[in-house]
mmCIF file of C-alpha atoms in Angstrom:
data_model
loop_
_atom_site.group_PDB
_atom_site.id
_atom_site.type_symbol
_atom_site.label_atom_id
_atom_site.label_comp_id
_atom_site.label_asym_id
_atom_site.label_seq_id
_atom_site.Cartn_x
_atom_site.Cartn_y
_atom_site.Cartn_z
ATOM 1 C CA UNK A 58 56.867 17.232 15.079
ATOM 2 C CA UNK A 59 58.285 15.149 17.952
ATOM 3 C CA UNK A 60 58.607 17.927 20.520
ATOM 4 C CA UNK A 61 55.881 20.251 21.454
ATOM 5 C CA UNK A 62 56.990 23.756 22.002
ATOM 6 C CA UNK A 63 55.894 24.869 25.329
ATOM 7 C CA UNK A 64 56.750 28.008 27.417
ATOM 8 C CA UNK A 65 57.601 27.054 31.188
ATOM 9 C CA UNK A 66 57.021 29.566 33.899
ATOM 10 C CA UNK A 67 60.193 29.344 35.704
ATOM 11 C CA UNK A 68 58.969 31.666 38.289
ATOM 12 C CA UNK A 69 56.651 29.370 40.010
ATOM 13 C CA UNK A 70 59.595 27.595 41.952
ATOM 14 C CA UNK A 71 63.292 26.894 41.967
ATOM 15 C CA UNK A 72 65.145 25.220 39.063
ATOM 16 C CA UNK A 73 67.957 22.789 39.755
ATOM 17 C CA UNK A 74 71.093 23.127 37.610
ATOM 18 C CA UNK A 75 73.980 20.298 37.824
ATOM 19 C CA UNK A 76 77.217 21.115 36.173
ATOM 20 C CA UNK A 77 80.257 23.419 35.720
ATOM 21 C CA UNK A 78 82.256 25.218 33.168
ATOM 22 C CA UNK A 79 81.040 27.376 30.425
ATOM 23 C CA UNK A 80 78.354 24.927 29.465
ATOM 24 C CA UNK A 81 76.776 25.532 32.819
ATOM 25 C CA UNK A 82 77.407 29.352 32.696
ATOM 26 C CA UNK A 83 75.575 29.459 29.484
ATOM 27 C CA UNK A 84 72.549 27.926 31.053
ATOM 28 C CA UNK A 85 72.617 30.129 33.948
ATOM 29 C CA UNK A 86 72.444 33.246 31.689
ATOM 30 C CA UNK A 87 69.332 31.958 29.830
ATOM 31 C CA UNK A 88 67.619 30.853 33.042
ATOM 32 C CA UNK A 89 68.239 34.000 34.734
ATOM 33 C CA UNK A 90 66.990 35.840 31.854
ATOM 34 C CA UNK A 91 63.706 33.947 32.309
ATOM 35 C CA UNK A 92 63.444 35.217 35.898
ATOM 36 C CA UNK A 93 64.299 31.771 37.407
ATOM 37 C CA UNK A 94 65.627 31.159 40.794
ATOM 38 C CA UNK A 95 68.294 28.648 40.416
ATOM 39 C CA UNK A 96 69.794 26.107 42.862
ATOM 40 C CA UNK A 97 73.258 25.294 41.336
ATOM 41 C CA UNK A 98 75.029 22.117 42.225
ATOM 42 C CA UNK A 99 78.652 22.022 40.834
ATOM 43 C CA UNK A 100 80.944 18.892 40.852
ATOM 44 C CA UNK A 101 83.225 19.180 43.929
ATOM 45 C CA UNK A 102 81.475 22.298 44.865
ATOM 46 C CA UNK A 103 83.510 24.284 42.375
ATOM 47 C CA UNK A 104 81.131 26.992 41.253
ATOM 48 C CA UNK A 105 83.022 28.943 38.685
ATOM 49 C CA UNK A 106 80.740 31.950 38.296
ATOM 50 C CA UNK A 107 83.316 33.867 36.091
ATOM 51 C CA UNK A 108 81.476 36.347 33.682
ATOM 52 C CA UNK A 109 78.172 36.412 35.405
ATOM 53 C CA UNK A 110 76.624 39.890 36.490
ATOM 54 C CA UNK A 111 75.762 40.713 39.987
ATOM 55 C CA UNK A 112 72.039 40.765 39.246
ATOM 56 C CA UNK A 113 72.478 37.378 37.771
ATOM 57 C CA UNK A 114 74.388 36.041 40.808
ATOM 58 C CA UNK A 115 71.655 37.448 43.135
ATOM 59 C CA UNK A 116 69.352 34.820 41.791
ATOM 60 C CA UNK A 117 71.484 31.868 42.124
ATOM 61 C CA UNK A 118 71.670 29.624 45.316
ATOM 62 C CA UNK A 119 75.307 28.032 45.363
ATOM 63 C CA UNK A 120 74.380 24.559 46.720
ATOM 64 C CA UNK A 121 76.820 22.189 48.185
ATOM 65 C CA UNK A 122 76.857 18.479 48.489
ATOM 66 C CA UNK A 123 75.383 15.557 46.514
ATOM 67 C CA UNK A 124 72.827 16.685 44.122
ATOM 68 C CA UNK A 125 71.486 13.131 43.960
ATOM 69 C CA UNK A 126 70.275 13.795 47.565
ATOM 70 C CA UNK A 127 68.862 17.132 47.051
ATOM 71 C CA UNK A 128 65.295 17.844 48.234
ATOM 72 C CA UNK A 129 63.282 18.342 44.955
ATOM 73 C CA UNK A 130 60.198 19.466 46.635
ATOM 74 C CA UNK A 131 58.818 22.418 44.687
ATOM 75 C CA UNK A 132 61.484 22.286 41.833
ATOM 76 C CA UNK A 133 59.961 23.208 38.413
ATOM 77 C CA UNK A 134 62.748 21.477 36.326
ATOM 78 C CA UNK A 135 66.132 20.049 36.270
ATOM 79 C CA UNK A 136 68.957 21.048 33.942
ATOM 80 C CA UNK A 137 72.477 19.231 33.435
ATOM 81 C CA UNK A 138 75.351 20.903 31.624
ATOM 82 C CA UNK A 139 78.755 19.791 31.947
ATOM 83 C CA UNK A 140 78.132 17.261 34.653
ATOM 84 C CA UNK A 141 79.167 14.102 33.107
ATOM 85 C CA UNK A 142 77.889 10.977 34.799
ATOM 86 C CA UNK A 143 76.338 12.659 37.868
ATOM 87 C CA UNK A 144 74.210 14.777 35.400
ATOM 88 C CA UNK A 145 72.939 11.580 33.995
ATOM 89 C CA UNK A 146 72.197 10.003 37.146
ATOM 90 C CA UNK A 147 70.363 13.151 38.271
ATOM 91 C CA UNK A 148 68.340 12.900 35.091
ATOM 92 C CA UNK A 149 67.133 9.471 35.945
ATOM 93 C CA UNK A 150 66.165 10.706 39.394
ATOM 94 C CA UNK A 151 64.085 13.594 38.049
ATOM 95 C CA UNK A 152 62.380 11.354 35.626
ATOM 96 C CA UNK A 153 61.534 9.019 38.606
ATOM 97 C CA UNK A 154 59.590 11.726 40.297
ATOM 98 C CA UNK A 155 58.008 13.133 36.979
ATOM 99 C CA UNK A 156 60.238 16.366 36.638
ATOM 100 C CA UNK A 157 61.067 17.720 33.371
ATOM 101 C CA UNK A 158 64.725 17.290 32.745
ATOM 102 C CA UNK A 159 67.360 18.380 30.238
ATOM 103 C CA UNK A 160 70.707 16.956 29.816
ATOM 104 C CA UNK A 161 72.795 18.891 27.514
ATOM 105 C CA UNK A 162 73.444 17.034 24.102
ATOM 106 C CA UNK A 163 71.960 13.992 25.449
ATOM 107 C CA UNK A 164 68.376 13.210 23.909
ATOM 108 C CA UNK A 165 68.397 9.899 25.596
ATOM 109 C CA UNK A 166 68.243 11.254 29.178
ATOM 110 C CA UNK A 167 66.166 14.476 28.330
ATOM 111 C CA UNK A 168 62.455 14.890 28.498
ATOM 112 C CA UNK A 169 62.672 18.290 26.842
ATOM 113 C CA UNK A 170 65.272 20.186 24.913
ATOM 114 C CA UNK A 171 66.607 23.637 24.882
ATOM 115 C CA UNK A 172 65.696 25.630 21.763
ATOM 116 C CA UNK A 173 67.491 28.486 20.148
ATOM 117 C CA UNK A 174 65.774 31.631 21.420
ATOM 118 C CA UNK A 175 64.847 35.091 20.012
ATOM 119 C CA UNK A 176 64.129 37.385 22.993
ATOM 120 C CA UNK A 177 62.170 40.439 22.418
ATOM 121 C CA UNK A 178 60.795 41.034 25.971
ATOM 122 C CA UNK A 179 57.132 39.981 25.765
ATOM 123 C CA UNK A 180 57.740 38.136 22.474
ATOM 124 C CA UNK A 181 59.852 35.165 22.460
ATOM 125 C CA UNK A 182 60.511 32.790 19.468
ATOM 126 C CA UNK A 183 61.900 29.274 20.140
ATOM 127 C CA UNK A 184 63.450 27.395 17.375
ATOM 128 C CA UNK A 185 64.099 23.704 17.514
ATOM 129 C CA UNK A 186 65.312 20.950 15.384
ATOM 130 C CA UNK A 187 64.391 18.075 17.557
ATOM 131 C CA UNK A 188 67.901 18.004 18.949
ATOM 132 C CA UNK A 189 69.458 17.046 15.677
ATOM 133 C CA UNK A 190 71.169 20.146 14.416
ATOM 134 C CA UNK A 191 71.858 23.206 16.872
ATOM 135 C CA UNK A 192 73.580 24.928 14.195
ATOM 136 C CA UNK A 193 70.476 24.814 11.833
ATOM 137 C CA UNK A 194 68.500 26.256 14.731
ATOM 138 C CA UNK A 195 71.006 28.919 15.248
ATOM 139 C CA UNK A 196 71.038 29.916 11.564
ATOM 140 C CA UNK A 197 67.284 30.019 11.776
ATOM 141 C CA UNK A 198 67.480 32.276 14.882
ATOM 142 C CA UNK A 199 69.763 34.527 12.888
ATOM 143 C CA UNK A 200 67.210 35.015 10.211
ATOM 144 C CA UNK A 201 64.473 35.701 12.518
ATOM 145 C CA UNK A 202 66.522 38.219 14.570
ATOM 146 C CA UNK A 203 67.090 40.111 11.353
ATOM 147 C CA UNK A 204 63.457 39.937 10.503
ATOM 148 C CA UNK A 205 61.754 41.023 13.616
ATOM 149 C CA UNK A 206 61.396 44.593 14.529
ATOM 150 C CA UNK A 207 63.514 45.483 17.677
ATOM 151 C CA UNK A 208 60.358 46.972 19.461
ATOM 152 C CA UNK A 209 58.038 44.042 18.603
ATOM 153 C CA UNK A 210 57.959 43.023 22.319
ATOM 154 C CA UNK A 211 56.809 46.630 23.239
ATOM 155 C CA UNK A 212 54.079 46.490 20.897
ATOM 156 C CA UNK A 213 52.943 43.025 22.501
ATOM 157 C CA UNK A 214 53.018 44.775 25.918
ATOM 158 C CA UNK A 215 51.207 47.872 24.594
ATOM 159 C CA UNK A 216 48.327 45.533 23.572
ATOM 160 C CA UNK A 217 48.432 43.687 26.753
ATOM 161 C CA UNK A 218 47.800 47.128 28.740
ATOM 162 C CA UNK A 219 44.511 47.729 26.779
ATOM 163 C CA UNK A 220 43.359 43.974 26.214
ATOM 164 C CA UNK A 221 40.886 43.888 29.047
ATOM 165 C CA UNK A 222 39.388 47.362 28.310
ATOM 166 C CA UNK A 223 38.744 46.337 24.582
ATOM 167 C CA UNK A 224 37.441 42.969 25.602
ATOM 168 C CA UNK A 225 34.692 44.699 27.727
ATOM 169 C CA UNK A 226 33.824 47.065 24.635
ATOM 170 C CA UNK A 227 33.809 44.442 22.139
ATOM 171 C CA UNK A 228 31.744 41.276 23.206
ATOM 172 C CA UNK A 229 32.271 39.332 19.859
ATOM 173 C CA UNK A 230 35.589 37.343 19.823
ATOM 174 C CA UNK A 231 35.932 37.576 16.073
ATOM 175 C CA UNK A 232 35.624 41.285 16.095
ATOM 176 C CA UNK A 233 38.217 41.583 18.910
ATOM 177 C CA UNK A 234 40.688 39.719 16.953
ATOM 178 C CA UNK A 235 40.176 41.772 13.790
ATOM 179 C CA UNK A 236 40.370 44.769 16.033
ATOM 180 C CA UNK A 237 43.926 43.959 17.148
ATOM 181 C CA UNK A 238 44.815 42.903 13.567
ATOM 182 C CA UNK A 239 44.103 46.511 12.361
ATOM 183 C CA UNK A 240 45.961 48.027 15.294
ATOM 184 C CA UNK A 241 48.853 45.880 14.702
ATOM 185 C CA UNK A 242 49.088 46.327 10.971
ATOM 186 C CA UNK A 243 47.981 50.052 10.896
ATOM 187 C CA UNK A 244 49.171 53.318 12.126
ATOM 188 C CA UNK A 245 48.950 52.533 15.911
ATOM 189 C CA UNK A 246 51.222 49.516 15.400
ATOM 190 C CA UNK A 247 53.627 51.538 13.392
ATOM 191 C CA UNK A 248 53.853 54.179 16.129
ATOM 192 C CA UNK A 249 54.659 51.628 18.827
ATOM 193 C CA UNK A 250 57.350 50.082 16.659
ATOM 194 C CA UNK A 251 58.858 53.428 16.204
ATOM 195 C CA UNK A 252 59.065 54.213 19.933
ATOM 196 C CA UNK A 253 56.160 56.753 20.029
ATOM 197 C CA UNK A 254 53.976 55.055 22.603
ATOM 198 C CA UNK A 255 52.328 58.271 23.746
ATOM 199 C CA UNK A 256 51.246 58.983 20.389
ATOM 200 C CA UNK A 257 49.972 55.390 19.845
ATOM 201 C CA UNK A 258 47.919 55.612 23.168
ATOM 202 C CA UNK A 259 46.226 58.764 22.319
ATOM 203 C CA UNK A 260 45.297 57.246 18.778
ATOM 204 C CA UNK A 261 43.910 54.163 20.277
ATOM 205 C CA UNK A 262 41.921 56.261 22.933
ATOM 206 C CA UNK A 263 40.365 58.210 20.037
ATOM 207 C CA UNK A 264 38.565 55.193 18.741
ATOM 208 C CA UNK A 265 34.982 55.880 19.813
ATOM 209 C CA UNK A 266 33.381 52.626 18.415
ATOM 210 C CA UNK A 267 35.967 49.658 18.528
ATOM 211 C CA UNK A 268 33.422 47.328 16.834
ATOM 212 C CA UNK A 269 33.096 49.809 13.857
ATOM 213 C CA UNK A 270 36.880 50.065 13.686
ATOM 214 C CA UNK A 271 37.132 46.308 13.446
ATOM 215 C CA UNK A 272 34.887 46.380 10.507
ATOM 216 C CA UNK A 273 31.501 45.365 12.272
ATOM 217 C CA UNK A 274 28.256 45.506 10.291
ATOM 218 C CA UNK A 275 25.407 47.855 11.434
ATOM 219 C CA UNK A 276 24.012 44.978 13.256
ATOM 220 C CA UNK A 277 27.104 44.924 15.367
ATOM 221 C CA UNK A 278 28.101 41.280 14.167
ATOM 222 C CA UNK A 279 31.394 40.700 12.291
ATOM 223 C CA UNK A 280 31.482 40.889 8.428
ATOM 224 C CA UNK A 281 32.162 37.527 6.899
ATOM 225 C CA UNK A 282 33.841 36.990 3.684
ATOM 226 C CA UNK A 283 35.212 34.388 1.210
ATOM 227 C CA UNK A 284 38.780 34.144 -0.150
ATOM 228 C CA UNK A 285 39.302 31.910 -3.168
ATOM 229 C CA UNK A 286 42.944 30.642 -2.874
ATOM 230 C CA UNK A 287 44.876 28.719 -5.386
ATOM 231 C CA UNK A 288 47.400 26.421 -3.557
ATOM 232 C CA UNK A 289 49.621 26.158 -6.654
ATOM 233 C CA UNK A 290 51.740 23.104 -7.401
ATOM 234 C CA UNK A 291 52.008 21.915 -3.770
ATOM 235 C CA UNK A 292 55.332 23.266 -2.737
ATOM 236 C CA UNK A 293 54.722 25.543 0.389
ATOM 237 C CA UNK A 294 57.524 27.924 -0.752
ATOM 238 C CA UNK A 295 55.454 28.744 -3.952
ATOM 239 C CA UNK A 296 52.442 29.736 -2.009
ATOM 240 C CA UNK A 297 51.811 33.475 -2.603
ATOM 241 C CA UNK A 298 52.252 36.004 0.305
ATOM 242 C CA UNK A 299 48.468 36.963 -0.246
ATOM 243 C CA UNK A 300 47.593 33.289 -0.071
ATOM 244 C CA UNK A 301 49.568 32.725 3.000
ATOM 245 C CA UNK A 302 47.811 35.887 4.606
ATOM 246 C CA UNK A 303 44.415 34.550 3.800
ATOM 247 C CA UNK A 304 45.214 31.106 5.469
ATOM 248 C CA UNK A 305 46.459 32.672 8.617
ATOM 249 C CA UNK A 306 43.522 35.041 8.874
ATOM 250 C CA UNK A 307 40.840 32.282 8.308
ATOM 251 C CA UNK A 308 38.266 31.092 10.592
ATOM 252 C CA UNK A 309 37.342 28.042 8.501
ATOM 253 C CA UNK A 310 39.250 26.566 5.481
ATOM 254 C CA UNK A 311 37.402 24.512 2.918
ATOM 255 C CA UNK A 312 40.225 22.542 0.942
ATOM 256 C CA UNK A 313 40.479 20.048 -1.734
ATOM 257 C CA UNK A 314 41.328 16.616 -0.478
ATOM 258 C CA UNK A 315 44.542 16.711 -2.688
ATOM 259 C CA UNK A 316 45.970 19.894 -1.516
ATOM 260 C CA UNK A 317 49.338 18.984 0.017
ATOM 261 C CA UNK A 318 49.796 18.514 3.694
ATOM 262 C CA UNK A 319 52.760 21.007 3.707
ATOM 263 C CA UNK A 320 50.298 23.676 2.522
ATOM 264 C CA UNK A 321 47.703 22.719 5.043
ATOM 265 C CA UNK A 322 50.286 23.192 7.690
ATOM 266 C CA UNK A 323 50.305 26.891 6.814
ATOM 267 C CA UNK A 324 46.596 27.267 8.096
ATOM 268 C CA UNK A 325 46.104 28.988 11.320
ATOM 269 C CA UNK A 326 46.132 26.321 14.041
ATOM 270 C CA UNK A 327 42.839 27.073 15.424
ATOM 271 C CA UNK A 328 40.862 27.515 12.055
ATOM 272 C CA UNK A 329 38.440 24.805 11.240
ATOM 273 C CA UNK A 330 39.582 22.673 8.388
ATOM 274 C CA UNK A 331 36.847 21.060 6.052
ATOM 275 C CA UNK A 332 37.994 18.606 3.257
ATOM 276 C CA UNK A 333 36.050 18.838 0.106
ATOM 277 C CA UNK A 334 35.920 15.809 -2.103
ATOM 278 C CA UNK A 335 35.017 15.657 -5.824
ATOM 279 C CA UNK A 336 31.577 14.622 -5.131
ATOM 280 C CA UNK A 337 31.055 17.576 -2.769
ATOM 281 C CA UNK A 338 31.831 20.178 -5.410
ATOM 282 C CA UNK A 339 28.258 20.817 -6.256
ATOM 283 C CA UNK A 340 27.227 21.740 -2.632
ATOM 284 C CA UNK A 341 30.356 23.519 -1.327
ATOM 285 C CA UNK A 342 29.317 26.953 -2.655
ATOM 286 C CA UNK A 343 26.159 27.199 -0.298
ATOM 287 C CA UNK A 344 28.353 26.148 2.715
ATOM 288 C CA UNK A 345 30.835 28.984 1.884
ATOM 289 C CA UNK A 346 27.983 31.525 1.737
ATOM 290 C CA UNK A 347 26.363 30.120 5.033
ATOM 291 C CA UNK A 348 29.710 30.357 6.904
ATOM 292 C CA UNK A 349 30.352 34.065 5.605
ATOM 293 C CA UNK A 350 26.914 35.097 6.670
ATOM 294 C CA UNK A 351 27.608 33.813 10.205
ATOM 295 C CA UNK A 352 30.492 36.298 10.145
ATOM 296 C CA UNK A 353 33.323 33.901 9.485
ATOM 297 C CA UNK A 354 36.370 34.675 7.366
ATOM 298 C CA UNK A 355 36.173 31.718 4.881
ATOM 299 C CA UNK A 356 39.115 30.525 2.574
ATOM 300 C CA UNK A 357 38.110 27.977 -0.356
ATOM 301 C CA UNK A 358 41.509 26.440 -1.036
ATOM 302 C CA UNK A 359 41.857 24.639 -4.234
ATOM 303 C CA UNK A 360 44.704 22.560 -5.380
ATOM 304 C CA UNK A 361 46.789 23.756 -8.338
ATOM 305 C CA UNK A 362 46.233 27.037 -10.045
ATOM 306 C CA UNK A 363 42.477 27.018 -9.470
ATOM 307 C CA UNK A 364 41.615 30.223 -10.826
ATOM 308 C CA UNK A 365 43.210 30.440 -14.196
ATOM 309 C CA UNK A 366 41.161 31.091 -17.457
ATOM 310 C CA UNK A 367 37.947 29.343 -17.542
ATOM 311 C CA UNK A 368 38.119 28.126 -13.918
ATOM 312 C CA UNK A 369 36.682 29.321 -10.658
ATOM 313 C CA UNK A 370 33.939 31.273 -12.380
ATOM 314 C CA UNK A 371 30.956 29.230 -10.923
ATOM 315 C CA UNK A 372 32.313 29.874 -7.378
ATOM 316 C CA UNK A 373 32.523 33.698 -7.979
ATOM 317 C CA UNK A 374 29.135 33.760 -9.548
ATOM 318 C CA UNK A 375 27.439 32.041 -6.580
ATOM 319 C CA UNK A 376 29.350 34.266 -4.099
ATOM 320 C CA UNK A 377 28.194 37.339 -6.233
ATOM 321 C CA UNK A 378 24.550 36.125 -6.369
ATOM 322 C CA UNK A 379 24.474 35.747 -2.488
ATOM 323 C CA UNK A 380 25.971 39.168 -1.971
ATOM 324 C CA UNK A 381 28.907 37.806 0.016
ATOM 325 C CA UNK A 382 32.192 39.844 0.009
ATOM 326 C CA UNK A 383 34.735 37.820 -1.896
ATOM 327 C CA UNK A 384 38.446 37.911 -2.934
ATOM 328 C CA UNK A 385 40.433 36.035 -5.386
ATOM 329 C CA UNK A 386 44.182 35.032 -4.720
ATOM 330 C CA UNK A 387 45.500 32.998 -7.919
ATOM 331 C CA UNK A 388 47.938 30.240 -7.457
ATOM 332 C CA UNK A 389 51.108 29.837 -9.461
ATOM 333 C CA UNK A 390 50.574 27.471 -12.602
ATOM 334 C CA UNK A 391 51.276 23.830 -11.525
ATOM 335 C CA UNK A 392 53.793 23.457 -14.322
ATOM 336 C CA UNK A 393 55.812 26.378 -13.257
ATOM 337 C CA UNK A 394 56.303 27.137 -16.945
ATOM 338 C CA UNK A 395 53.550 29.730 -17.056
ATOM 339 C CA UNK A 396 51.687 32.073 -14.801
ATOM 340 C CA UNK A 397 48.129 33.084 -15.499
ATOM 341 C CA UNK A 398 46.609 35.906 -13.681
ATOM 342 C CA UNK A 399 42.827 35.431 -12.776
ATOM 343 C CA UNK A 400 40.583 36.492 -15.600
ATOM 344 C CA UNK A 401 36.978 35.594 -16.233
ATOM 345 C CA UNK A 402 37.804 35.504 -20.164
ATOM 346 C CA UNK A 403 39.270 32.211 -21.325
ATOM 347 C CA UNK A 404 41.081 34.013 -23.943
ATOM 348 C CA UNK A 405 43.490 35.675 -21.334
ATOM 349 C CA UNK A 406 46.933 35.769 -22.586
ATOM 350 C CA UNK A 407 49.452 33.213 -21.218
ATOM 351 C CA UNK A 408 52.635 34.350 -20.030
ATOM 352 C CA UNK A 409 55.860 32.601 -21.371
ATOM 353 C CA UNK A 410 58.375 31.134 -18.998
ATOM 354 C CA UNK A 411 60.601 34.336 -19.448
ATOM 355 C CA UNK A 412 57.743 36.773 -18.911
ATOM 356 C CA UNK A 413 56.517 34.804 -15.806
ATOM 357 C CA UNK A 414 60.099 35.019 -14.194
ATOM 358 C CA UNK A 415 60.052 38.819 -14.852
ATOM 359 C CA UNK A 416 56.466 39.156 -13.521
ATOM 360 C CA UNK A 417 57.356 37.206 -10.281
ATOM 361 C CA UNK A 418 60.397 39.252 -9.596
ATOM 362 C CA UNK A 419 58.702 42.772 -10.200
#
C-alpha cells in the first residue's frame, strides 16, 4: 500500500481548482458534494459552468487572473484538471508550500490521488488502485454500490445521535463496541435500514441495561472468549465467512508464524497480533485463557486445516477445563481435494472432491 487512505475535511477552508472543461466540472461536482468552498481558476478566465446546479454554483468563487500568483493563505488543497502546463506549474508551487495537490492523471506531480467514491451520506467508501487503473477502481465501486444497503448512511447517523449517551452508560470500551455490534446486526439496525427510524429509536430506548444487552457478566465486565480458526491453504479467498468474521471481531489474534500475510491482512487493524512459533505451542493455551479471562475476544489462528480429525483436541480440552467460552471455525483442507468438518473422532469420514464441492455450494 503506497497511498494511505485519508478523509480530508474540505469545510475548514477553501480549495483551489485550476482547469476547465468536463474534467474540471467533474471535480467541481465531487468537491461541492463534500461541502467544499471552491476558488476556481480557468485558463483565459473561461469558466464553463454548464451542467452545474444553482446550489453547486453558490459554493464556487469564479476567480480571475493568474493562479500562479494566487494567495494560498488558508487553502486546504489544490486540484488541477484540464489545465495543462499551468496546472503542473501550480502543482509545483503547492508542493513548495506544503499543500496537498492532485493533478489529474499525473502521479508525478500529485501528492495524493482521487479515489472512486461510494457516497451514502455518513458512510463513504473510497476505492483506489494507486493511480494505476481507474477502470478497475470503477468496477470495484460498482460491486460495492450493489452490496451496500441504500440507507447504511442513515444507520451511521442514527448511531451517532446516541453514541454519547451510550458512552456515558457503558464505561468499558469493549462492551460499548459489542453493544453497537448487536444494534447493527440485530433488529434495531434492520429497522433503520428499512426506514423505520421511529421504531428503531423506541427499541433502543427500551434497553434498560446496555451492558447486559452487550453481554456483560454479572460483574459488569465484558465476557471473553476464544475462537479457534483454521486459515486454510493460505488463499484469503478461501477463508470461510465465519473465519473472516472472527478475525474482524477479535481483540487479539495468536497466529502461527506460517499463516500467510494475505490472511493476516484480514485481521481488524487495531487488534493485537501475536506470532506463535513451534517452540511456543506448549505455552500458548494458558495465554489464550488469560486473555479471555481479561474480557478479550481471542482468536487462535492456525495454518492449514488446523481442526481436522485428531487435531485441535488439546486446545479445546484446555479451554474446556478452564471454563472459557470457545468456538471452532474449521479451515478448508490445504489440498483442496477434501473438506473435513471438525470432529473429535479420528474416524470422521472424509469427503470426496465431488462431495466437497457439493457441500461448499449448499
